[in-house]
mmCIF file with all atom_site columns, C-alpha atoms in Angstrom:
data_model
loop_
_atom_site.group_PDB
_atom_site.id
_atom_site.type_symbol
_atom_site.label_atom_id
_atom_site.label_alt_id
_atom_site.label_comp_id
_atom_site.label_asym_id
_atom_site.label_entity_id
_atom_site.label_seq_id
_atom_site.pdbx_PDB_ins_code
_atom_site.Cartn_x
_atom_site.Cartn_y
_atom_site.Cartn_z
_atom_site.occupancy
_atom_site.B_iso_or_equiv
_atom_site.pdbx_formal_charge
_atom_site.auth_seq_id
_atom_site.auth_comp_id
_atom_site.auth_asym_id
_atom_site.auth_atom_id
_atom_site.pdbx_PDB_model_num
ATOM 1   C CA . UNK I 1 1   ? 86.410  88.105  101.596 1.00 88.00 ? 12  UNK I CA 1
ATOM 2   C CA . UNK I 1 2   ? 89.648  87.980  99.214  1.00 93.00 ? 13  UNK I CA 1
ATOM 3   C CA . UNK I 1 3   ? 91.186  84.449  98.901  1.00 96.00 ? 14  UNK I CA 1
ATOM 4   C CA . UNK I 1 4   ? 94.836  84.112  97.760  1.00 97.00 ? 15  UNK I CA 1
ATOM 5   C CA . UNK I 1 5   ? 96.248  81.540  95.960  1.00 98.00 ? 16  UNK I CA 1
ATOM 6   C CA . UNK I 1 6   ? 99.401  79.980  95.079  1.00 98.00 ? 17  UNK I CA 1
ATOM 7   C CA . UNK I 1 7   ? 100.978 78.396  92.683  1.00 97.00 ? 18  UNK I CA 1
ATOM 8   C CA . UNK I 1 8   ? 102.867 75.774  92.241  1.00 98.00 ? 19  UNK I CA 1
ATOM 9   C CA . UNK I 1 9   ? 102.765 74.378  95.693  1.00 98.00 ? 20  UNK I CA 1
ATOM 10  C CA . UNK I 1 10  ? 106.257 73.083  95.437  1.00 98.00 ? 21  UNK I CA 1
ATOM 11  C CA . UNK I 1 11  ? 109.279 73.629  92.883  1.00 97.00 ? 22  UNK I CA 1
ATOM 12  C CA . UNK I 1 12  ? 112.108 72.113  91.755  1.00 97.00 ? 23  UNK I CA 1
ATOM 13  C CA . UNK I 1 13  ? 115.104 73.966  90.640  1.00 96.00 ? 24  UNK I CA 1
ATOM 14  C CA . UNK I 1 14  ? 118.362 73.821  89.940  1.00 96.00 ? 25  UNK I CA 1
ATOM 15  C CA . UNK I 1 15  ? 121.220 76.099  90.816  1.00 96.00 ? 26  UNK I CA 1
ATOM 16  C CA . UNK I 1 16  ? 121.537 79.009  88.194  1.00 97.00 ? 27  UNK I CA 1
ATOM 17  C CA . UNK I 1 17  ? 118.164 78.630  86.629  1.00 97.00 ? 28  UNK I CA 1
ATOM 18  C CA . UNK I 1 18  ? 115.232 80.939  86.863  1.00 98.00 ? 29  UNK I CA 1
ATOM 19  C CA . UNK I 1 19  ? 112.033 80.489  89.078  1.00 98.00 ? 30  UNK I CA 1
ATOM 20  C CA . UNK I 1 20  ? 108.861 81.580  88.874  1.00 98.00 ? 31  UNK I CA 1
ATOM 21  C CA . UNK I 1 21  ? 106.208 81.826  91.757  1.00 98.00 ? 32  UNK I CA 1
ATOM 22  C CA . UNK I 1 22  ? 102.441 82.739  90.966  1.00 98.00 ? 33  UNK I CA 1
ATOM 23  C CA . UNK I 1 23  ? 99.873  84.614  93.615  1.00 98.00 ? 34  UNK I CA 1
ATOM 24  C CA . UNK I 1 24  ? 97.066  85.471  92.473  1.00 98.00 ? 35  UNK I CA 1
ATOM 25  C CA . UNK I 1 25  ? 94.120  87.217  94.084  1.00 97.00 ? 36  UNK I CA 1
ATOM 26  C CA . UNK I 1 26  ? 90.225  85.864  94.156  1.00 97.00 ? 37  UNK I CA 1
ATOM 27  C CA . UNK I 1 27  ? 89.406  89.688  92.851  1.00 95.00 ? 38  UNK I CA 1
ATOM 28  C CA . UNK I 1 28  ? 91.565  93.172  92.302  1.00 94.00 ? 39  UNK I CA 1
ATOM 29  C CA . UNK I 1 29  ? 94.529  93.966  95.240  1.00 93.00 ? 40  UNK I CA 1
ATOM 30  C CA . UNK I 1 30  ? 95.831  96.702  93.136  1.00 88.00 ? 41  UNK I CA 1
ATOM 31  C CA . UNK I 1 31  ? 99.216  96.366  93.437  1.00 91.00 ? 42  UNK I CA 1
ATOM 32  C CA . UNK I 1 32  ? 98.667  96.108  97.383  1.00 93.00 ? 43  UNK I CA 1
ATOM 33  C CA . UNK I 1 33  ? 100.607 92.638  97.963  1.00 96.00 ? 44  UNK I CA 1
ATOM 34  C CA . UNK I 1 34  ? 103.599 91.642  99.198  1.00 98.00 ? 45  UNK I CA 1
ATOM 35  C CA . UNK I 1 35  ? 106.318 88.774  99.406  1.00 98.00 ? 46  UNK I CA 1
ATOM 36  C CA . UNK I 1 36  ? 107.701 86.760  102.173 1.00 98.00 ? 47  UNK I CA 1
ATOM 37  C CA . UNK I 1 37  ? 110.372 84.033  102.053 1.00 98.00 ? 48  UNK I CA 1
ATOM 38  C CA . UNK I 1 38  ? 110.395 81.994  105.193 1.00 98.00 ? 49  UNK I CA 1
ATOM 39  C CA . UNK I 1 39  ? 113.828 79.449  105.645 1.00 97.00 ? 50  UNK I CA 1
ATOM 40  C CA . UNK I 1 40  ? 113.180 76.262  107.901 1.00 95.00 ? 51  UNK I CA 1
ATOM 41  C CA . UNK I 1 41  ? 112.998 77.135  111.377 1.00 95.00 ? 52  UNK I CA 1
ATOM 42  C CA . UNK I 1 42  ? 113.161 80.724  111.283 1.00 97.00 ? 53  UNK I CA 1
ATOM 43  C CA . UNK I 1 43  ? 110.657 83.839  111.015 1.00 98.00 ? 54  UNK I CA 1
ATOM 44  C CA . UNK I 1 44  ? 109.446 85.200  107.702 1.00 98.00 ? 55  UNK I CA 1
ATOM 45  C CA . UNK I 1 45  ? 111.331 88.063  105.803 1.00 98.00 ? 56  UNK I CA 1
ATOM 46  C CA . UNK I 1 46  ? 109.707 90.686  103.806 1.00 98.00 ? 57  UNK I CA 1
ATOM 47  C CA . UNK I 1 47  ? 111.317 90.524  100.085 1.00 98.00 ? 58  UNK I CA 1
ATOM 48  C CA . UNK I 1 48  ? 108.645 92.539  97.710  1.00 98.00 ? 59  UNK I CA 1
ATOM 49  C CA . UNK I 1 49  ? 105.738 94.408  99.134  1.00 97.00 ? 60  UNK I CA 1
ATOM 50  C CA . UNK I 1 50  ? 104.316 97.004  96.888  1.00 95.00 ? 61  UNK I CA 1
ATOM 51  C CA . UNK I 1 51  ? 104.169 94.414  93.934  1.00 97.00 ? 62  UNK I CA 1
ATOM 52  C CA . UNK I 1 52  ? 107.502 95.612  92.974  1.00 97.00 ? 63  UNK I CA 1
ATOM 53  C CA . UNK I 1 53  ? 109.649 97.153  95.692  1.00 97.00 ? 64  UNK I CA 1
ATOM 54  C CA . UNK I 1 54  ? 112.307 95.446  97.052  1.00 97.00 ? 65  UNK I CA 1
ATOM 55  C CA . UNK I 1 55  ? 112.749 95.473  100.804 1.00 96.00 ? 66  UNK I CA 1
ATOM 56  C CA . UNK I 1 56  ? 116.019 96.602  102.255 1.00 95.00 ? 67  UNK I CA 1
ATOM 57  C CA . UNK I 1 57  ? 118.909 94.577  101.896 1.00 96.00 ? 68  UNK I CA 1
ATOM 58  C CA . UNK I 1 58  ? 116.990 92.012  99.589  1.00 98.00 ? 69  UNK I CA 1
ATOM 59  C CA . UNK I 1 59  ? 119.327 91.470  96.189  1.00 98.00 ? 70  UNK I CA 1
ATOM 60  C CA . UNK I 1 60  ? 118.909 92.047  92.876  1.00 98.00 ? 71  UNK I CA 1
ATOM 61  C CA . UNK I 1 61  ? 117.730 88.285  91.805  1.00 98.00 ? 72  UNK I CA 1
ATOM 62  C CA . UNK I 1 62  ? 114.721 88.430  93.662  1.00 98.00 ? 73  UNK I CA 1
ATOM 63  C CA . UNK I 1 63  ? 111.542 90.680  91.637  1.00 98.00 ? 74  UNK I CA 1
ATOM 64  C CA . UNK I 1 64  ? 108.026 91.359  91.541  1.00 98.00 ? 75  UNK I CA 1
ATOM 65  C CA . UNK I 1 65  ? 106.132 91.896  88.709  1.00 98.00 ? 76  UNK I CA 1
ATOM 66  C CA . UNK I 1 66  ? 102.328 91.698  88.382  1.00 97.00 ? 77  UNK I CA 1
ATOM 67  C CA . UNK I 1 67  ? 98.976  93.651  88.360  1.00 94.00 ? 78  UNK I CA 1
ATOM 68  C CA . UNK I 1 68  ? 95.011  93.851  89.550  1.00 94.00 ? 79  UNK I CA 1
ATOM 69  C CA . UNK I 1 69  ? 94.810  89.557  90.526  1.00 97.00 ? 80  UNK I CA 1
ATOM 70  C CA . UNK I 1 70  ? 97.854  87.797  88.981  1.00 97.00 ? 81  UNK I CA 1
ATOM 71  C CA . UNK I 1 71  ? 101.422 88.457  90.226  1.00 98.00 ? 82  UNK I CA 1
ATOM 72  C CA . UNK I 1 72  ? 104.790 86.530  89.921  1.00 98.00 ? 83  UNK I CA 1
ATOM 73  C CA . UNK I 1 73  ? 107.948 86.544  92.221  1.00 98.00 ? 84  UNK I CA 1
ATOM 74  C CA . UNK I 1 74  ? 111.311 85.972  90.201  1.00 98.00 ? 85  UNK I CA 1
ATOM 75  C CA . UNK I 1 75  ? 114.026 84.332  91.567  1.00 98.00 ? 86  UNK I CA 1
ATOM 76  C CA . UNK I 1 76  ? 116.473 85.016  88.507  1.00 97.00 ? 87  UNK I CA 1
ATOM 77  C CA . UNK I 1 77  ? 119.204 82.821  89.405  1.00 96.00 ? 88  UNK I CA 1
ATOM 78  C CA . UNK I 1 78  ? 118.279 80.575  92.393  1.00 97.00 ? 89  UNK I CA 1
ATOM 79  C CA . UNK I 1 79  ? 121.582 80.254  94.771  1.00 96.00 ? 90  UNK I CA 1
ATOM 80  C CA . UNK I 1 80  ? 120.895 76.873  97.291  1.00 95.00 ? 91  UNK I CA 1
ATOM 81  C CA . UNK I 1 81  ? 120.115 79.452  99.891  1.00 96.00 ? 92  UNK I CA 1
ATOM 82  C CA . UNK I 1 82  ? 117.420 80.353  98.827  1.00 97.00 ? 93  UNK I CA 1
ATOM 83  C CA . UNK I 1 83  ? 115.463 76.967  99.755  1.00 96.00 ? 94  UNK I CA 1
ATOM 84  C CA . UNK I 1 84  ? 113.269 78.464  101.555 1.00 97.00 ? 95  UNK I CA 1
ATOM 85  C CA . UNK I 1 85  ? 108.747 78.478  101.877 1.00 98.00 ? 96  UNK I CA 1
ATOM 86  C CA . UNK I 1 86  ? 107.537 81.787  99.702  1.00 98.00 ? 97  UNK I CA 1
ATOM 87  C CA . UNK I 1 87  ? 104.194 83.484  100.755 1.00 98.00 ? 98  UNK I CA 1
ATOM 88  C CA . UNK I 1 88  ? 102.685 86.272  99.298  1.00 98.00 ? 99  UNK I CA 1
ATOM 89  C CA . UNK I 1 89  ? 100.121 88.827  101.148 1.00 98.00 ? 100 UNK I CA 1
ATOM 90  C CA . UNK I 1 90  ? 97.665  90.968  100.320 1.00 96.00 ? 101 UNK I CA 1
ATOM 91  C CA . UNK I 1 91  ? 96.431  93.620  102.553 1.00 93.00 ? 102 UNK I CA 1
ATOM 92  C CA . UNK I 1 92  ? 92.924  95.690  102.659 1.00 91.00 ? 103 UNK I CA 1
ATOM 93  C CA . UNK I 1 93  ? 92.596  99.010  103.657 1.00 86.00 ? 104 UNK I CA 1
ATOM 94  C CA . UNK I 1 94  ? 89.518  98.600  105.178 1.00 86.00 ? 105 UNK I CA 1
ATOM 95  C CA . UNK I 1 95  ? 88.100  96.926  107.180 1.00 87.00 ? 106 UNK I CA 1
ATOM 96  C CA . UNK I 1 96  ? 92.310  96.331  107.897 1.00 90.00 ? 107 UNK I CA 1
ATOM 97  C CA . UNK I 1 97  ? 93.033  92.480  107.488 1.00 93.00 ? 108 UNK I CA 1
ATOM 98  C CA . UNK I 1 98  ? 96.083  91.026  106.266 1.00 96.00 ? 109 UNK I CA 1
ATOM 99  C CA . UNK I 1 99  ? 95.960  87.325  103.857 1.00 97.00 ? 110 UNK I CA 1
ATOM 100 C CA . UNK I 1 100 ? 98.041  85.473  103.070 1.00 98.00 ? 111 UNK I CA 1
ATOM 101 C CA . UNK I 1 101 ? 98.925  82.899  100.512 1.00 98.00 ? 112 UNK I CA 1
ATOM 102 C CA . UNK I 1 102 ? 98.810  79.001  101.085 1.00 98.00 ? 113 UNK I CA 1
ATOM 103 C CA . UNK I 1 103 ? 102.882 79.333  100.182 1.00 98.00 ? 114 UNK I CA 1
ATOM 104 C CA . UNK I 1 104 ? 105.443 78.015  97.549  1.00 98.00 ? 115 UNK I CA 1
ATOM 105 C CA . UNK I 1 105 ? 107.906 76.018  98.352  1.00 98.00 ? 116 UNK I CA 1
ATOM 106 C CA . UNK I 1 106 ? 111.727 76.241  96.574  1.00 98.00 ? 117 UNK I CA 1
ATOM 107 C CA . UNK I 1 107 ? 113.640 72.902  96.594  1.00 95.00 ? 118 UNK I CA 1
ATOM 108 C CA . UNK I 1 108 ? 117.246 72.828  95.259  1.00 88.00 ? 119 UNK I CA 1
ATOM 109 C CA . UNK I 1 109 ? 117.184 70.483  92.321  1.00 87.00 ? 120 UNK I CA 1
ATOM 110 C CA . UNK A 2 1   ? 118.010 98.284  114.408 1.00 84.00 ? 29  UNK A CA 1
ATOM 111 C CA . UNK A 2 2   ? 114.594 97.416  115.620 1.00 88.00 ? 30  UNK A CA 1
ATOM 112 C CA . UNK A 2 3   ? 114.354 94.470  117.189 1.00 93.00 ? 31  UNK A CA 1
ATOM 113 C CA . UNK A 2 4   ? 111.136 92.403  118.803 1.00 96.00 ? 32  UNK A CA 1
ATOM 114 C CA . UNK A 2 5   ? 111.729 89.954  121.723 1.00 96.00 ? 33  UNK A CA 1
ATOM 115 C CA . UNK A 2 6   ? 109.008 87.638  122.607 1.00 98.00 ? 34  UNK A CA 1
ATOM 116 C CA . UNK A 2 7   ? 108.307 85.613  125.451 1.00 98.00 ? 35  UNK A CA 1
ATOM 117 C CA . UNK A 2 8   ? 104.983 83.858  127.212 1.00 97.00 ? 36  UNK A CA 1
ATOM 118 C CA . UNK A 2 9   ? 103.976 80.304  128.650 1.00 94.00 ? 37  UNK A CA 1
ATOM 119 C CA . UNK A 2 10  ? 104.699 77.490  125.972 1.00 93.00 ? 38  UNK A CA 1
ATOM 120 C CA . UNK A 2 11  ? 102.250 74.965  127.146 1.00 97.00 ? 39  UNK A CA 1
ATOM 121 C CA . UNK A 2 12  ? 98.604  75.406  127.833 1.00 98.00 ? 40  UNK A CA 1
ATOM 122 C CA . UNK A 2 13  ? 96.300  73.003  128.929 1.00 98.00 ? 41  UNK A CA 1
ATOM 123 C CA . UNK A 2 14  ? 92.996  72.731  126.481 1.00 98.00 ? 42  UNK A CA 1
ATOM 124 C CA . UNK A 2 15  ? 90.556  75.605  128.077 1.00 98.00 ? 43  UNK A CA 1
ATOM 125 C CA . UNK A 2 16  ? 93.480  78.057  129.147 1.00 98.00 ? 44  UNK A CA 1
ATOM 126 C CA . UNK A 2 17  ? 94.279  81.218  128.019 1.00 98.00 ? 45  UNK A CA 1
ATOM 127 C CA . UNK A 2 18  ? 97.259  81.624  125.729 1.00 98.00 ? 46  UNK A CA 1
ATOM 128 C CA . UNK A 2 19  ? 99.251  84.485  126.723 1.00 98.00 ? 47  UNK A CA 1
ATOM 129 C CA . UNK A 2 20  ? 102.425 86.035  124.596 1.00 98.00 ? 48  UNK A CA 1
ATOM 130 C CA . UNK A 2 21  ? 104.373 89.503  125.314 1.00 98.00 ? 49  UNK A CA 1
ATOM 131 C CA . UNK A 2 22  ? 106.491 91.604  122.278 1.00 97.00 ? 50  UNK A CA 1
ATOM 132 C CA . UNK A 2 23  ? 109.070 93.835  122.998 1.00 96.00 ? 51  UNK A CA 1
ATOM 133 C CA . UNK A 2 24  ? 110.134 96.404  120.516 1.00 93.00 ? 52  UNK A CA 1
ATOM 134 C CA . UNK A 2 25  ? 113.343 97.881  121.625 1.00 88.00 ? 53  UNK A CA 1
ATOM 135 C CA . UNK A 2 26  ? 115.656 100.068 119.650 1.00 73.00 ? 54  UNK A CA 1
ATOM 136 C CA . UNK A 2 27  ? 113.469 102.314 117.912 1.00 77.00 ? 55  UNK A CA 1
ATOM 137 C CA . UNK A 2 28  ? 110.438 104.095 117.817 1.00 77.00 ? 56  UNK A CA 1
ATOM 138 C CA . UNK A 2 29  ? 107.563 102.576 118.890 1.00 82.00 ? 57  UNK A CA 1
ATOM 139 C CA . UNK A 2 30  ? 104.673 104.959 117.600 1.00 86.00 ? 58  UNK A CA 1
ATOM 140 C CA . UNK A 2 31  ? 103.787 105.400 114.805 1.00 87.00 ? 59  UNK A CA 1
ATOM 141 C CA . UNK A 2 32  ? 103.601 101.561 113.474 1.00 92.00 ? 60  UNK A CA 1
ATOM 142 C CA . UNK A 2 33  ? 100.930 98.724  114.179 1.00 94.00 ? 61  UNK A CA 1
ATOM 143 C CA . UNK A 2 34  ? 102.307 95.143  115.400 1.00 96.00 ? 62  UNK A CA 1
ATOM 144 C CA . UNK A 2 35  ? 100.817 92.415  113.895 1.00 97.00 ? 63  UNK A CA 1
ATOM 145 C CA . UNK A 2 36  ? 100.244 89.050  115.615 1.00 98.00 ? 64  UNK A CA 1
ATOM 146 C CA . UNK A 2 37  ? 100.342 85.994  113.213 1.00 98.00 ? 65  UNK A CA 1
ATOM 147 C CA . UNK A 2 38  ? 100.740 81.939  113.754 1.00 98.00 ? 66  UNK A CA 1
ATOM 148 C CA . UNK A 2 39  ? 102.149 79.284  112.281 1.00 98.00 ? 67  UNK A CA 1
ATOM 149 C CA . UNK A 2 40  ? 99.962  75.451  112.919 1.00 96.00 ? 68  UNK A CA 1
ATOM 150 C CA . UNK A 2 41  ? 103.132 72.611  112.447 1.00 94.00 ? 69  UNK A CA 1
ATOM 151 C CA . UNK A 2 42  ? 103.342 72.380  108.868 1.00 90.00 ? 70  UNK A CA 1
ATOM 152 C CA . UNK A 2 43  ? 100.936 74.679  107.892 1.00 93.00 ? 71  UNK A CA 1
ATOM 153 C CA . UNK A 2 44  ? 101.360 78.230  106.335 1.00 94.00 ? 72  UNK A CA 1
ATOM 154 C CA . UNK A 2 45  ? 101.413 81.780  107.982 1.00 98.00 ? 73  UNK A CA 1
ATOM 155 C CA . UNK A 2 46  ? 97.722  82.879  110.080 1.00 98.00 ? 74  UNK A CA 1
ATOM 156 C CA . UNK A 2 47  ? 97.081  86.696  110.427 1.00 98.00 ? 75  UNK A CA 1
ATOM 157 C CA . UNK A 2 48  ? 95.728  87.174  114.308 1.00 98.00 ? 76  UNK A CA 1
ATOM 158 C CA . UNK A 2 49  ? 95.296  90.683  114.643 1.00 97.00 ? 77  UNK A CA 1
ATOM 159 C CA . UNK A 2 50  ? 97.283  93.770  115.255 1.00 97.00 ? 78  UNK A CA 1
ATOM 160 C CA . UNK A 2 51  ? 97.506  97.240  117.258 1.00 96.00 ? 79  UNK A CA 1
ATOM 161 C CA . UNK A 2 52  ? 98.959  100.497 117.818 1.00 93.00 ? 80  UNK A CA 1
ATOM 162 C CA . UNK A 2 53  ? 100.344 102.543 120.152 1.00 91.00 ? 81  UNK A CA 1
ATOM 163 C CA . UNK A 2 54  ? 97.229  104.394 120.826 1.00 93.00 ? 82  UNK A CA 1
ATOM 164 C CA . UNK A 2 55  ? 95.193  100.673 121.595 1.00 95.00 ? 83  UNK A CA 1
ATOM 165 C CA . UNK A 2 56  ? 93.769  100.931 118.537 1.00 95.00 ? 84  UNK A CA 1
ATOM 166 C CA . UNK A 2 57  ? 93.107  97.137  116.855 1.00 96.00 ? 85  UNK A CA 1
ATOM 167 C CA . UNK A 2 58  ? 91.877  95.667  114.019 1.00 95.00 ? 86  UNK A CA 1
ATOM 168 C CA . UNK A 2 59  ? 91.166  91.631  114.464 1.00 95.00 ? 87  UNK A CA 1
ATOM 169 C CA . UNK A 2 60  ? 90.872  88.844  111.805 1.00 96.00 ? 88  UNK A CA 1
ATOM 170 C CA . UNK A 2 61  ? 87.148  87.535  111.884 1.00 94.00 ? 89  UNK A CA 1
ATOM 171 C CA . UNK A 2 62  ? 87.864  84.101  112.992 1.00 94.00 ? 90  UNK A CA 1
ATOM 172 C CA . UNK A 2 63  ? 89.649  84.516  115.955 1.00 95.00 ? 91  UNK A CA 1
ATOM 173 C CA . UNK A 2 64  ? 87.946  87.671  117.227 1.00 91.00 ? 92  UNK A CA 1
ATOM 174 C CA . UNK A 2 65  ? 85.879  86.346  119.606 1.00 94.00 ? 93  UNK A CA 1
ATOM 175 C CA . UNK A 2 66  ? 88.699  84.605  121.381 1.00 97.00 ? 94  UNK A CA 1
ATOM 176 C CA . UNK A 2 67  ? 91.457  87.305  120.896 1.00 98.00 ? 95  UNK A CA 1
ATOM 177 C CA . UNK A 2 68  ? 92.190  90.608  122.996 1.00 98.00 ? 96  UNK A CA 1
ATOM 178 C CA . UNK A 2 69  ? 95.530  92.218  122.467 1.00 98.00 ? 97  UNK A CA 1
ATOM 179 C CA . UNK A 2 70  ? 97.131  95.121  124.477 1.00 97.00 ? 98  UNK A CA 1
ATOM 180 C CA . UNK A 2 71  ? 99.315  97.664  124.490 1.00 96.00 ? 99  UNK A CA 1
ATOM 181 C CA . UNK A 2 72  ? 101.641 99.161  127.280 1.00 95.00 ? 100 UNK A CA 1
ATOM 182 C CA . UNK A 2 73  ? 103.081 102.218 126.629 1.00 92.00 ? 101 UNK A CA 1
ATOM 183 C CA . UNK A 2 74  ? 105.672 103.022 129.325 1.00 91.00 ? 102 UNK A CA 1
ATOM 184 C CA . UNK A 2 75  ? 107.267 99.484  128.186 1.00 93.00 ? 103 UNK A CA 1
ATOM 185 C CA . UNK A 2 76  ? 106.945 99.276  124.592 1.00 93.00 ? 104 UNK A CA 1
ATOM 186 C CA . UNK A 2 77  ? 105.275 96.194  124.652 1.00 95.00 ? 105 UNK A CA 1
ATOM 187 C CA . UNK A 2 78  ? 101.982 94.776  123.212 1.00 97.00 ? 106 UNK A CA 1
ATOM 188 C CA . UNK A 2 79  ? 100.709 91.213  124.147 1.00 98.00 ? 107 UNK A CA 1
ATOM 189 C CA . UNK A 2 80  ? 98.148  88.912  123.095 1.00 98.00 ? 108 UNK A CA 1
ATOM 190 C CA . UNK A 2 81  ? 95.586  86.887  125.289 1.00 98.00 ? 109 UNK A CA 1
ATOM 191 C CA . UNK A 2 82  ? 94.171  84.088  123.264 1.00 98.00 ? 110 UNK A CA 1
ATOM 192 C CA . UNK A 2 83  ? 91.137  82.814  125.553 1.00 98.00 ? 111 UNK A CA 1
ATOM 193 C CA . UNK A 2 84  ? 90.035  78.695  125.601 1.00 98.00 ? 112 UNK A CA 1
ATOM 194 C CA . UNK A 2 85  ? 92.633  77.360  123.770 1.00 98.00 ? 113 UNK A CA 1
ATOM 195 C CA . UNK A 2 86  ? 92.444  73.650  121.865 1.00 98.00 ? 114 UNK A CA 1
ATOM 196 C CA . UNK A 2 87  ? 94.991  71.856  120.160 1.00 97.00 ? 115 UNK A CA 1
ATOM 197 C CA . UNK A 2 88  ? 94.098  73.777  117.255 1.00 97.00 ? 116 UNK A CA 1
ATOM 198 C CA . UNK A 2 89  ? 96.103  76.470  118.815 1.00 98.00 ? 117 UNK A CA 1
ATOM 199 C CA . UNK A 2 90  ? 99.219  74.809  118.872 1.00 98.00 ? 118 UNK A CA 1
ATOM 200 C CA . UNK A 2 91  ? 100.774 76.740  116.391 1.00 98.00 ? 119 UNK A CA 1
ATOM 201 C CA . UNK A 2 92  ? 104.432 78.831  116.108 1.00 98.00 ? 120 UNK A CA 1
ATOM 202 C CA . UNK A 2 93  ? 103.560 83.055  117.176 1.00 98.00 ? 121 UNK A CA 1
ATOM 203 C CA . UNK A 2 94  ? 105.128 85.439  115.792 1.00 98.00 ? 122 UNK A CA 1
ATOM 204 C CA . UNK A 2 95  ? 105.257 89.084  116.233 1.00 98.00 ? 123 UNK A CA 1
ATOM 205 C CA . UNK A 2 96  ? 105.582 91.361  113.318 1.00 98.00 ? 124 UNK A CA 1
ATOM 206 C CA . UNK A 2 97  ? 106.004 95.367  112.861 1.00 96.00 ? 125 UNK A CA 1
ATOM 207 C CA . UNK A 2 98  ? 103.674 96.389  110.282 1.00 95.00 ? 126 UNK A CA 1
ATOM 208 C CA . UNK A 2 99  ? 104.354 99.818  108.014 1.00 91.00 ? 127 UNK A CA 1
ATOM 209 C CA . UNK A 2 100 ? 102.990 101.553 105.222 1.00 86.00 ? 128 UNK A CA 1
ATOM 210 C CA . UNK A 2 101 ? 104.594 103.027 102.433 1.00 84.00 ? 129 UNK A CA 1
ATOM 211 C CA . UNK A 2 102 ? 101.927 104.703 99.991  1.00 84.00 ? 130 UNK A CA 1
ATOM 212 C CA . UNK A 2 103 ? 99.033  102.772 100.351 1.00 82.00 ? 131 UNK A CA 1
ATOM 213 C CA . UNK A 2 104 ? 101.276 99.533  100.669 1.00 88.00 ? 132 UNK A CA 1
ATOM 214 C CA . UNK A 2 105 ? 101.463 97.251  103.681 1.00 91.00 ? 133 UNK A CA 1
ATOM 215 C CA . UNK A 2 106 ? 104.148 94.793  104.591 1.00 95.00 ? 134 UNK A CA 1
ATOM 216 C CA . UNK A 2 107 ? 105.879 93.712  108.044 1.00 97.00 ? 135 UNK A CA 1
ATOM 217 C CA . UNK A 2 108 ? 109.194 94.064  107.960 1.00 96.00 ? 136 UNK A CA 1
ATOM 218 C CA . UNK A 2 109 ? 110.809 93.229  111.320 1.00 96.00 ? 137 UNK A CA 1
ATOM 219 C CA . UNK A 2 110 ? 109.580 89.845  112.875 1.00 98.00 ? 138 UNK A CA 1
ATOM 220 C CA . UNK A 2 111 ? 110.077 88.416  116.465 1.00 97.00 ? 139 UNK A CA 1
ATOM 221 C CA . UNK A 2 112 ? 111.601 84.726  115.962 1.00 97.00 ? 140 UNK A CA 1
ATOM 222 C CA . UNK A 2 113 ? 108.942 83.140  117.407 1.00 98.00 ? 141 UNK A CA 1
ATOM 223 C CA . UNK A 2 114 ? 107.522 81.741  120.567 1.00 98.00 ? 142 UNK A CA 1
ATOM 224 C CA . UNK A 2 115 ? 106.182 77.531  120.388 1.00 98.00 ? 143 UNK A CA 1
ATOM 225 C CA . UNK A 2 116 ? 103.186 77.109  122.027 1.00 98.00 ? 144 UNK A CA 1
ATOM 226 C CA . UNK A 2 117 ? 101.713 73.728  122.747 1.00 98.00 ? 145 UNK A CA 1
ATOM 227 C CA . UNK A 2 118 ? 98.578  73.190  123.858 1.00 98.00 ? 146 UNK A CA 1
ATOM 228 C CA . UNK A 2 119 ? 98.086  69.433  125.160 1.00 97.00 ? 147 UNK A CA 1
#
């Protein structure tokens, strides 16, 4: 069973600064990784899939990178509306199973 | 634009059965898997399982023995039943549409969530 971990648990960033969030898989997952943003009281929203492809309507300040077991979500210039918890997600093709990381909470400093 | 609307009982007693339904509107029901995801208070996301229009299902092994997923193609609806609930099943339950691009899976449309309390 593949385990996803995320670091840090909480990240405090000033508006306009860069935020770098990490996600690690316990085994090689190729590029089958997605990132979600969940704002308080809302459902999650997909930001990135396939490690680096932005979903429809997602601002360019969000970018994803990585491969194998190490992945990164970067917010190039943090905006106040980016206050949220960010989850990475892996999909195992067989047997089909979805696994989420524990999340990184981004606070506005 | 596709929308997912969820409904079901929000307050249950221990040992009862949770029953939620998710209706898909404004777009084709066929060709997608629909997942159920839950979030316990103050916790992260937990995938429960998924079902497609043909009734093919995949489950989280940790919940499989208590979970039933079903589909009503005539109404474009999917449903979740979770038997023998306990306080640990208290959570917000989401339905979400899953799609695959090349071999990459992601959930692109989510319902608003249904709060279920077991007490």
